[in-house]
Amino acid sequence: MHEAGSIAPAQLRAELAAGTPVIPGCHDPLSARLAAEAGARAVFVSGGAVGRALFDAPSIPRWGAKTYLDYVRHICRSSPIPVIVDGEDGFGEPMATCAAAADAGAAGVVIGDCLPGGGLLPADVFAGTISRIRTALDVVVIARTDGLDDDRADTLARLRRYTGAGADITVALLNSVLKTETAERLLVTIDELAVAAGGTLAVHSRHGQEIPPPKNLPSGVKAIFVTAISVPTSTDHLKRVLNQR
């Protein structure tokens, strides 16, 4: 186990440099430890998973940000491997959110460029936030952009801009294309994103099956996030045990 202020960011950077890790989502200290026992090299505290586990909501409500970040501290202290924290949209204060997550022991923080009412922050504004976080904090910065559905060219430009601003990892929200594109076309899309991201791209899906096997992914993919497996898995296990009784 590690405490806040440990070498967790350096350890996460080393894991990312060593290959393309599959990083499972977790929602509590136990699921983080189980992921480590299963061989994970890092875990991702999913806002969606914790939202369902802690708030009975599909994501972290803005009013629950402090409770969430206090909860993150317990996960980070319990996990024997680096923890990446979902910072959502920064809850209105991205710098403060990243600082609180880093203080809690997070090795990395995901921050998105989405606006609460819909739409995206101007790319230059969000790039400035990335740069300030990198300058002020020792944390792996993971910049997420959510506009692929509406404007692919803008998404590619944003990935380039965010990498240039210092993001260690970039993520483009893939939810829609995972449902609509063929396996062949999805590989083309991921390759386009990886080239634009300059080798910093992470891909993601809820359960992992939607993403092509790691050996088929382009070399510019740095990590694979499987974001929503711990809560459904726990629920399925409980149902099986209860049904057997």
One Martini backbone bead per residue (centre of mass of N, CA, C, O) as a GRO file, in nm:
protein
  245
    1MET     BB    1   0.100   0.033   0.016
    2HIS     BB    2   0.015   0.378  -0.028
    3GLU     BB    3   0.080   0.711   0.019
    4ALA     BB    4   0.052   1.016   0.014
    5GLY     BB    5   0.336   1.125  -0.171
    6SER     BB    6   0.436   0.924  -0.345
    7ILE     BB    7   0.563   0.741  -0.642
    8ALA     BB    8   0.312   0.697  -0.828
    9PRO     BB    9   0.360   0.862  -1.089
   10ALA     BB   10   0.625   0.718  -1.166
   11GLN     BB   11   0.502   0.435  -1.181
   12LEU     BB   12   0.296   0.495  -1.403
   13ARG     BB   13   0.496   0.587  -1.619
   14ALA     BB   14   0.644   0.315  -1.629
   15GLU     BB   15   0.402   0.144  -1.720
   16LEU     BB   16   0.348   0.303  -1.985
   17ALA     BB   17   0.645   0.253  -2.102
   18ALA     BB   18   0.630  -0.078  -2.099
   19GLY     BB   19   0.337  -0.043  -2.246
   20THR     BB   20  -0.015  -0.166  -2.275
   21PRO     BB   21  -0.223  -0.125  -2.042
   22VAL     BB   22  -0.478  -0.275  -1.862
   23ILE     BB   23  -0.730  -0.065  -1.707
   24PRO     BB   24  -0.928  -0.103  -1.449
   25GLY     BB   25  -1.213  -0.054  -1.298
   26CYS     BB   26  -1.318   0.103  -0.988
   27HIS     BB   27  -1.511   0.156  -0.651
   28ASP     BB   28  -1.304   0.037  -0.434
   29PRO     BB   29  -1.069  -0.101  -0.238
   30LEU     BB   30  -1.128  -0.397  -0.310
   31SER     BB   31  -1.127  -0.376  -0.625
   32ALA     BB   32  -0.834  -0.277  -0.636
   33ARG     BB   33  -0.702  -0.528  -0.507
   34LEU     BB   34  -0.817  -0.739  -0.703
   35ALA     BB   35  -0.683  -0.624  -0.954
   36ALA     BB   36  -0.395  -0.669  -0.856
   37GLU     BB   37  -0.422  -0.980  -0.818
   38ALA     BB   38  -0.495  -1.012  -1.137
   39GLY     BB   39  -0.250  -0.803  -1.272
   40ALA     BB   40  -0.270  -0.517  -1.246
   41ARG     BB   41  -0.087  -0.195  -1.293
   42ALA     BB   42  -0.363  -0.040  -1.276
   43VAL     BB   43  -0.623   0.195  -1.179
   44PHE     BB   44  -0.972   0.307  -1.225
   45VAL     BB   45  -1.169   0.563  -1.103
   46SER     BB   46  -1.495   0.556  -1.170
   47GLY     BB   47  -1.751   0.775  -1.185
   48GLY     BB   48  -1.976   0.576  -1.258
   49ALA     BB   49  -1.924   0.362  -1.038
   50VAL     BB   50  -1.932   0.553  -0.789
   51GLY     BB   51  -2.204   0.676  -0.845
   52ARG     BB   52  -2.356   0.406  -0.799
   53ALA     BB   53  -2.228   0.323  -0.517
   54LEU     BB   54  -2.268   0.621  -0.359
   55PHE     BB   55  -2.531   0.787  -0.526
   56ASP     BB   56  -2.721   0.659  -0.733
   57ALA     BB   57  -2.553   0.743  -1.002
   58PRO     BB   58  -2.403   0.786  -1.325
   59SER     BB   59  -2.247   1.009  -1.159
   60ILE     BB   60  -2.088   1.275  -1.026
   61PRO     BB   61  -2.209   1.499  -0.841
   62ARG     BB   62  -2.125   1.814  -0.775
   63TRP     BB   63  -2.206   1.803  -0.465
   64GLY     BB   64  -2.006   1.525  -0.438
   65ALA     BB   65  -1.698   1.589  -0.468
   66LYS     BB   66  -1.581   1.574  -0.180
   67THR     BB   67  -1.674   1.290  -0.113
   68TYR     BB   68  -1.524   1.157  -0.345
   69LEU     BB   69  -1.231   1.250  -0.268
   70ASP     BB   70  -1.234   1.113   0.007
   71TYR     BB   71  -1.279   0.828  -0.110
   72VAL     BB   72  -1.022   0.812  -0.282
   73ARG     BB   73  -0.822   0.795  -0.048
   74HIS     BB   74  -0.894   0.503   0.033
   75ILE     BB   75  -0.811   0.373  -0.232
   76CYS     BB   76  -0.515   0.469  -0.246
   77ARG     BB   77  -0.426   0.344   0.033
   78SER     BB   78  -0.509   0.041  -0.055
   79SER     BB   79  -0.349   0.041  -0.310
   80PRO     BB   80  -0.066  -0.131  -0.469
   81ILE     BB   81  -0.142   0.053  -0.712
   82PRO     BB   82  -0.195   0.273  -0.932
   83VAL     BB   83  -0.414   0.564  -0.939
   84ILE     BB   84  -0.687   0.662  -1.136
   85VAL     BB   85  -0.878   0.961  -1.159
   86ASP     BB   86  -1.197   1.077  -1.203
   87GLY     BB   87  -1.256   1.433  -1.279
   88GLU     BB   88  -1.421   1.486  -1.501
   89ASP     BB   89  -1.476   1.847  -1.529
   90GLY     BB   90  -1.371   1.949  -1.230
   91PHE     BB   91  -1.622   2.076  -1.086
   92GLY     BB   92  -1.528   2.386  -1.183
   93GLU     BB   93  -1.219   2.292  -1.053
   94PRO     BB   94  -0.957   2.151  -1.189
   95MET     BB   95  -0.716   2.223  -1.011
   96ALA     BB   96  -0.842   2.143  -0.736
   97THR     BB   97  -0.909   1.852  -0.814
   98CYS     BB   98  -0.619   1.759  -0.878
   99ALA     BB   99  -0.497   1.834  -0.604
  100ALA     BB  100  -0.681   1.649  -0.433
  101ALA     BB  101  -0.605   1.385  -0.574
  102ALA     BB  102  -0.301   1.398  -0.520
  103ASP     BB  103  -0.328   1.416  -0.208
  104ALA     BB  104  -0.478   1.127  -0.200
  105GLY     BB  105  -0.275   0.951  -0.424
  106ALA     BB  106  -0.283   1.007  -0.710
  107ALA     BB  107  -0.126   0.940  -1.021
  108GLY     BB  108  -0.394   1.015  -1.184
  109VAL     BB  109  -0.591   1.244  -1.402
  110VAL     BB  110  -0.911   1.297  -1.531
  111ILE     BB  111  -0.990   1.552  -1.778
  112GLY     BB  112  -1.255   1.736  -1.916
  113ASP     BB  113  -1.400   1.952  -2.191
  114CYS     BB  114  -1.670   1.969  -2.072
  115LEU     BB  115  -1.995   2.095  -2.026
  116PRO     BB  116  -2.267   2.083  -1.826
  117GLY     BB  117  -2.475   2.188  -2.076
  118GLY     BB  118  -2.287   2.140  -2.300
  119GLY     BB  119  -2.027   2.106  -2.474
  120LEU     BB  120  -1.714   2.288  -2.519
  121LEU     BB  121  -1.432   2.395  -2.453
  122PRO     BB  122  -1.200   2.577  -2.546
  123ALA     BB  123  -0.904   2.454  -2.639
  124ASP     BB  124  -0.715   2.675  -2.518
  125VAL     BB  125  -0.830   2.670  -2.234
  126PHE     BB  126  -0.774   2.371  -2.173
  127ALA     BB  127  -0.471   2.378  -2.235
  128GLY     BB  128  -0.406   2.573  -2.004
  129THR     BB  129  -0.489   2.381  -1.780
  130ILE     BB  130  -0.289   2.159  -1.838
  131SER     BB  131  -0.033   2.329  -1.801
  132ARG     BB  132  -0.085   2.409  -1.503
  133ILE     BB  133  -0.093   2.127  -1.386
  134ARG     BB  134   0.192   2.036  -1.475
  135THR     BB  135   0.341   2.265  -1.317
  136ALA     BB  136   0.205   2.217  -1.016
  137LEU     BB  137   0.192   1.893  -1.056
  138ASP     BB  138   0.244   1.549  -0.952
  139VAL     BB  139   0.077   1.427  -1.233
  140VAL     BB  140  -0.105   1.239  -1.442
  141VAL     BB  141  -0.229   1.368  -1.743
  142ILE     BB  142  -0.575   1.322  -1.854
  143ALA     BB  143  -0.717   1.408  -2.162
  144ARG     BB  144  -1.060   1.473  -2.239
  145THR     BB  145  -1.269   1.429  -2.531
  146ASP     BB  146  -1.635   1.469  -2.647
  147GLY     BB  147  -1.658   1.542  -2.990
  148LEU     BB  148  -1.670   1.303  -3.203
  149ASP     BB  149  -1.968   1.298  -3.295
  150ASP     BB  150  -1.965   1.611  -3.420
  151ASP     BB  151  -1.623   1.655  -3.459
  152ARG     BB  152  -1.353   1.510  -3.581
  153ALA     BB  153  -1.153   1.733  -3.653
  154ASP     BB  154  -1.159   1.868  -3.374
  155THR     BB  155  -1.060   1.625  -3.214
  156LEU     BB  156  -0.784   1.604  -3.348
  157ALA     BB  157  -0.693   1.890  -3.271
  158ARG     BB  158  -0.720   1.853  -2.964
  159LEU     BB  159  -0.515   1.631  -2.926
  160ARG     BB  160  -0.277   1.797  -3.023
  161ARG     BB  161  -0.310   2.030  -2.818
  162TYR     BB  162  -0.293   1.860  -2.551
  163THR     BB  163  -0.017   1.741  -2.601
  164GLY     BB  164   0.130   2.018  -2.630
  165ALA     BB  165   0.042   2.102  -2.322
  166GLY     BB  166   0.121   1.804  -2.154
  167ALA     BB  167  -0.021   1.554  -2.191
  168ASP     BB  168   0.024   1.221  -2.126
  169ILE     BB  169  -0.285   1.165  -2.189
  170THR     BB  170  -0.539   1.074  -2.429
  171VAL     BB  171  -0.905   1.110  -2.479
  172ALA     BB  172  -1.170   0.979  -2.677
  173LEU     BB  173  -1.491   0.957  -2.697
  174LEU     BB  174  -1.638   0.624  -2.806
  175ASN     BB  175  -1.934   0.533  -2.763
  176SER     BB  176  -2.064   0.551  -3.051
  177VAL     BB  177  -1.852   0.394  -3.233
  178LEU     BB  178  -1.879   0.123  -3.081
  179LYS     BB  179  -2.184   0.088  -3.202
  180THR     BB  180  -2.143   0.168  -3.533
  181GLU     BB  181  -1.873   0.039  -3.595
  182THR     BB  182  -1.674  -0.149  -3.738
  183ALA     BB  183  -1.389  -0.309  -3.677
  184GLU     BB  184  -1.235  -0.180  -3.914
  185ARG     BB  185  -1.322   0.118  -3.866
  186LEU     BB  186  -1.223   0.141  -3.573
  187LEU     BB  187  -0.922   0.115  -3.639
  188VAL     BB  188  -0.910   0.371  -3.808
  189THR     BB  189  -0.997   0.564  -3.587
  190ILE     BB  190  -0.773   0.500  -3.384
  191ASP     BB  191  -0.541   0.577  -3.571
  192GLU     BB  192  -0.618   0.873  -3.607
  193LEU     BB  193  -0.601   0.943  -3.305
  194ALA     BB  194  -0.306   0.852  -3.252
  195VAL     BB  195  -0.172   1.046  -3.447
  196ALA     BB  196  -0.282   1.310  -3.324
  197ALA     BB  197  -0.164   1.231  -3.026
  198GLY     BB  198   0.138   1.133  -3.047
  199GLY     BB  199   0.123   0.860  -2.855
  200THR     BB  200  -0.119   0.929  -2.609
  201LEU     BB  201  -0.337   0.722  -2.644
  202ALA     BB  202  -0.649   0.622  -2.504
  203VAL     BB  203  -0.865   0.354  -2.466
  204HIS     BB  204  -1.224   0.268  -2.435
  205SER     BB  205  -1.452   0.074  -2.224
  206ARG     BB  206  -1.673  -0.086  -2.025
  207HIS     BB  207  -1.591  -0.420  -2.094
  208GLY     BB  208  -1.373  -0.460  -2.365
  209GLN     BB  209  -1.506  -0.603  -2.622
  210GLU     BB  210  -1.508  -0.344  -2.818
  211ILE     BB  211  -1.209  -0.377  -2.826
  212PRO     BB  212  -0.949  -0.451  -2.974
  213PRO     BB  213  -0.691  -0.624  -2.961
  214PRO     BB  214  -0.387  -0.519  -2.866
  215LYS     BB  215  -0.230  -0.639  -3.122
  216ASN     BB  216  -0.423  -0.447  -3.323
  217LEU     BB  217  -0.317  -0.196  -3.223
  218PRO     BB  218  -0.174   0.082  -3.240
  219SER     BB  219   0.128   0.212  -3.122
  220GLY     BB  220  -0.015   0.490  -3.005
  221VAL     BB  221  -0.125   0.315  -2.778
  222LYS     BB  222  -0.094   0.340  -2.416
  223ALA     BB  223  -0.398   0.252  -2.326
  224ILE     BB  224  -0.656   0.048  -2.150
  225PHE     BB  225  -0.987   0.112  -2.064
  226VAL     BB  226  -1.198  -0.056  -1.816
  227THR     BB  227  -1.458   0.116  -1.658
  228ALA     BB  228  -1.732  -0.105  -1.591
  229ILE     BB  229  -1.672  -0.395  -1.409
  230SER     BB  230  -1.712  -0.403  -1.091
  231VAL     BB  231  -2.015  -0.368  -1.034
  232PRO     BB  232  -2.142  -0.587  -1.218
  233THR     BB  233  -1.973  -0.819  -1.102
  234SER     BB  234  -2.077  -0.802  -0.813
  235THR     BB  235  -2.375  -0.838  -0.881
  236ASP     BB  236  -2.358  -1.114  -1.021
  237HIS     BB  237  -2.246  -1.266  -0.779
  238LEU     BB  238  -2.480  -1.218  -0.587
  239LYS     BB  239  -2.695  -1.351  -0.760
  240ARG     BB  240  -2.572  -1.633  -0.770
  241VAL     BB  241  -2.569  -1.688  -0.466
  242LEU     BB  242  -2.873  -1.641  -0.411
  243ASN     BB  243  -2.981  -1.850  -0.618
  244GLN     BB  244  -2.839  -2.098  -0.479
  245ARG     BB  245  -3.028  -2.044  -0.202
   0.00000   0.00000   0.00000
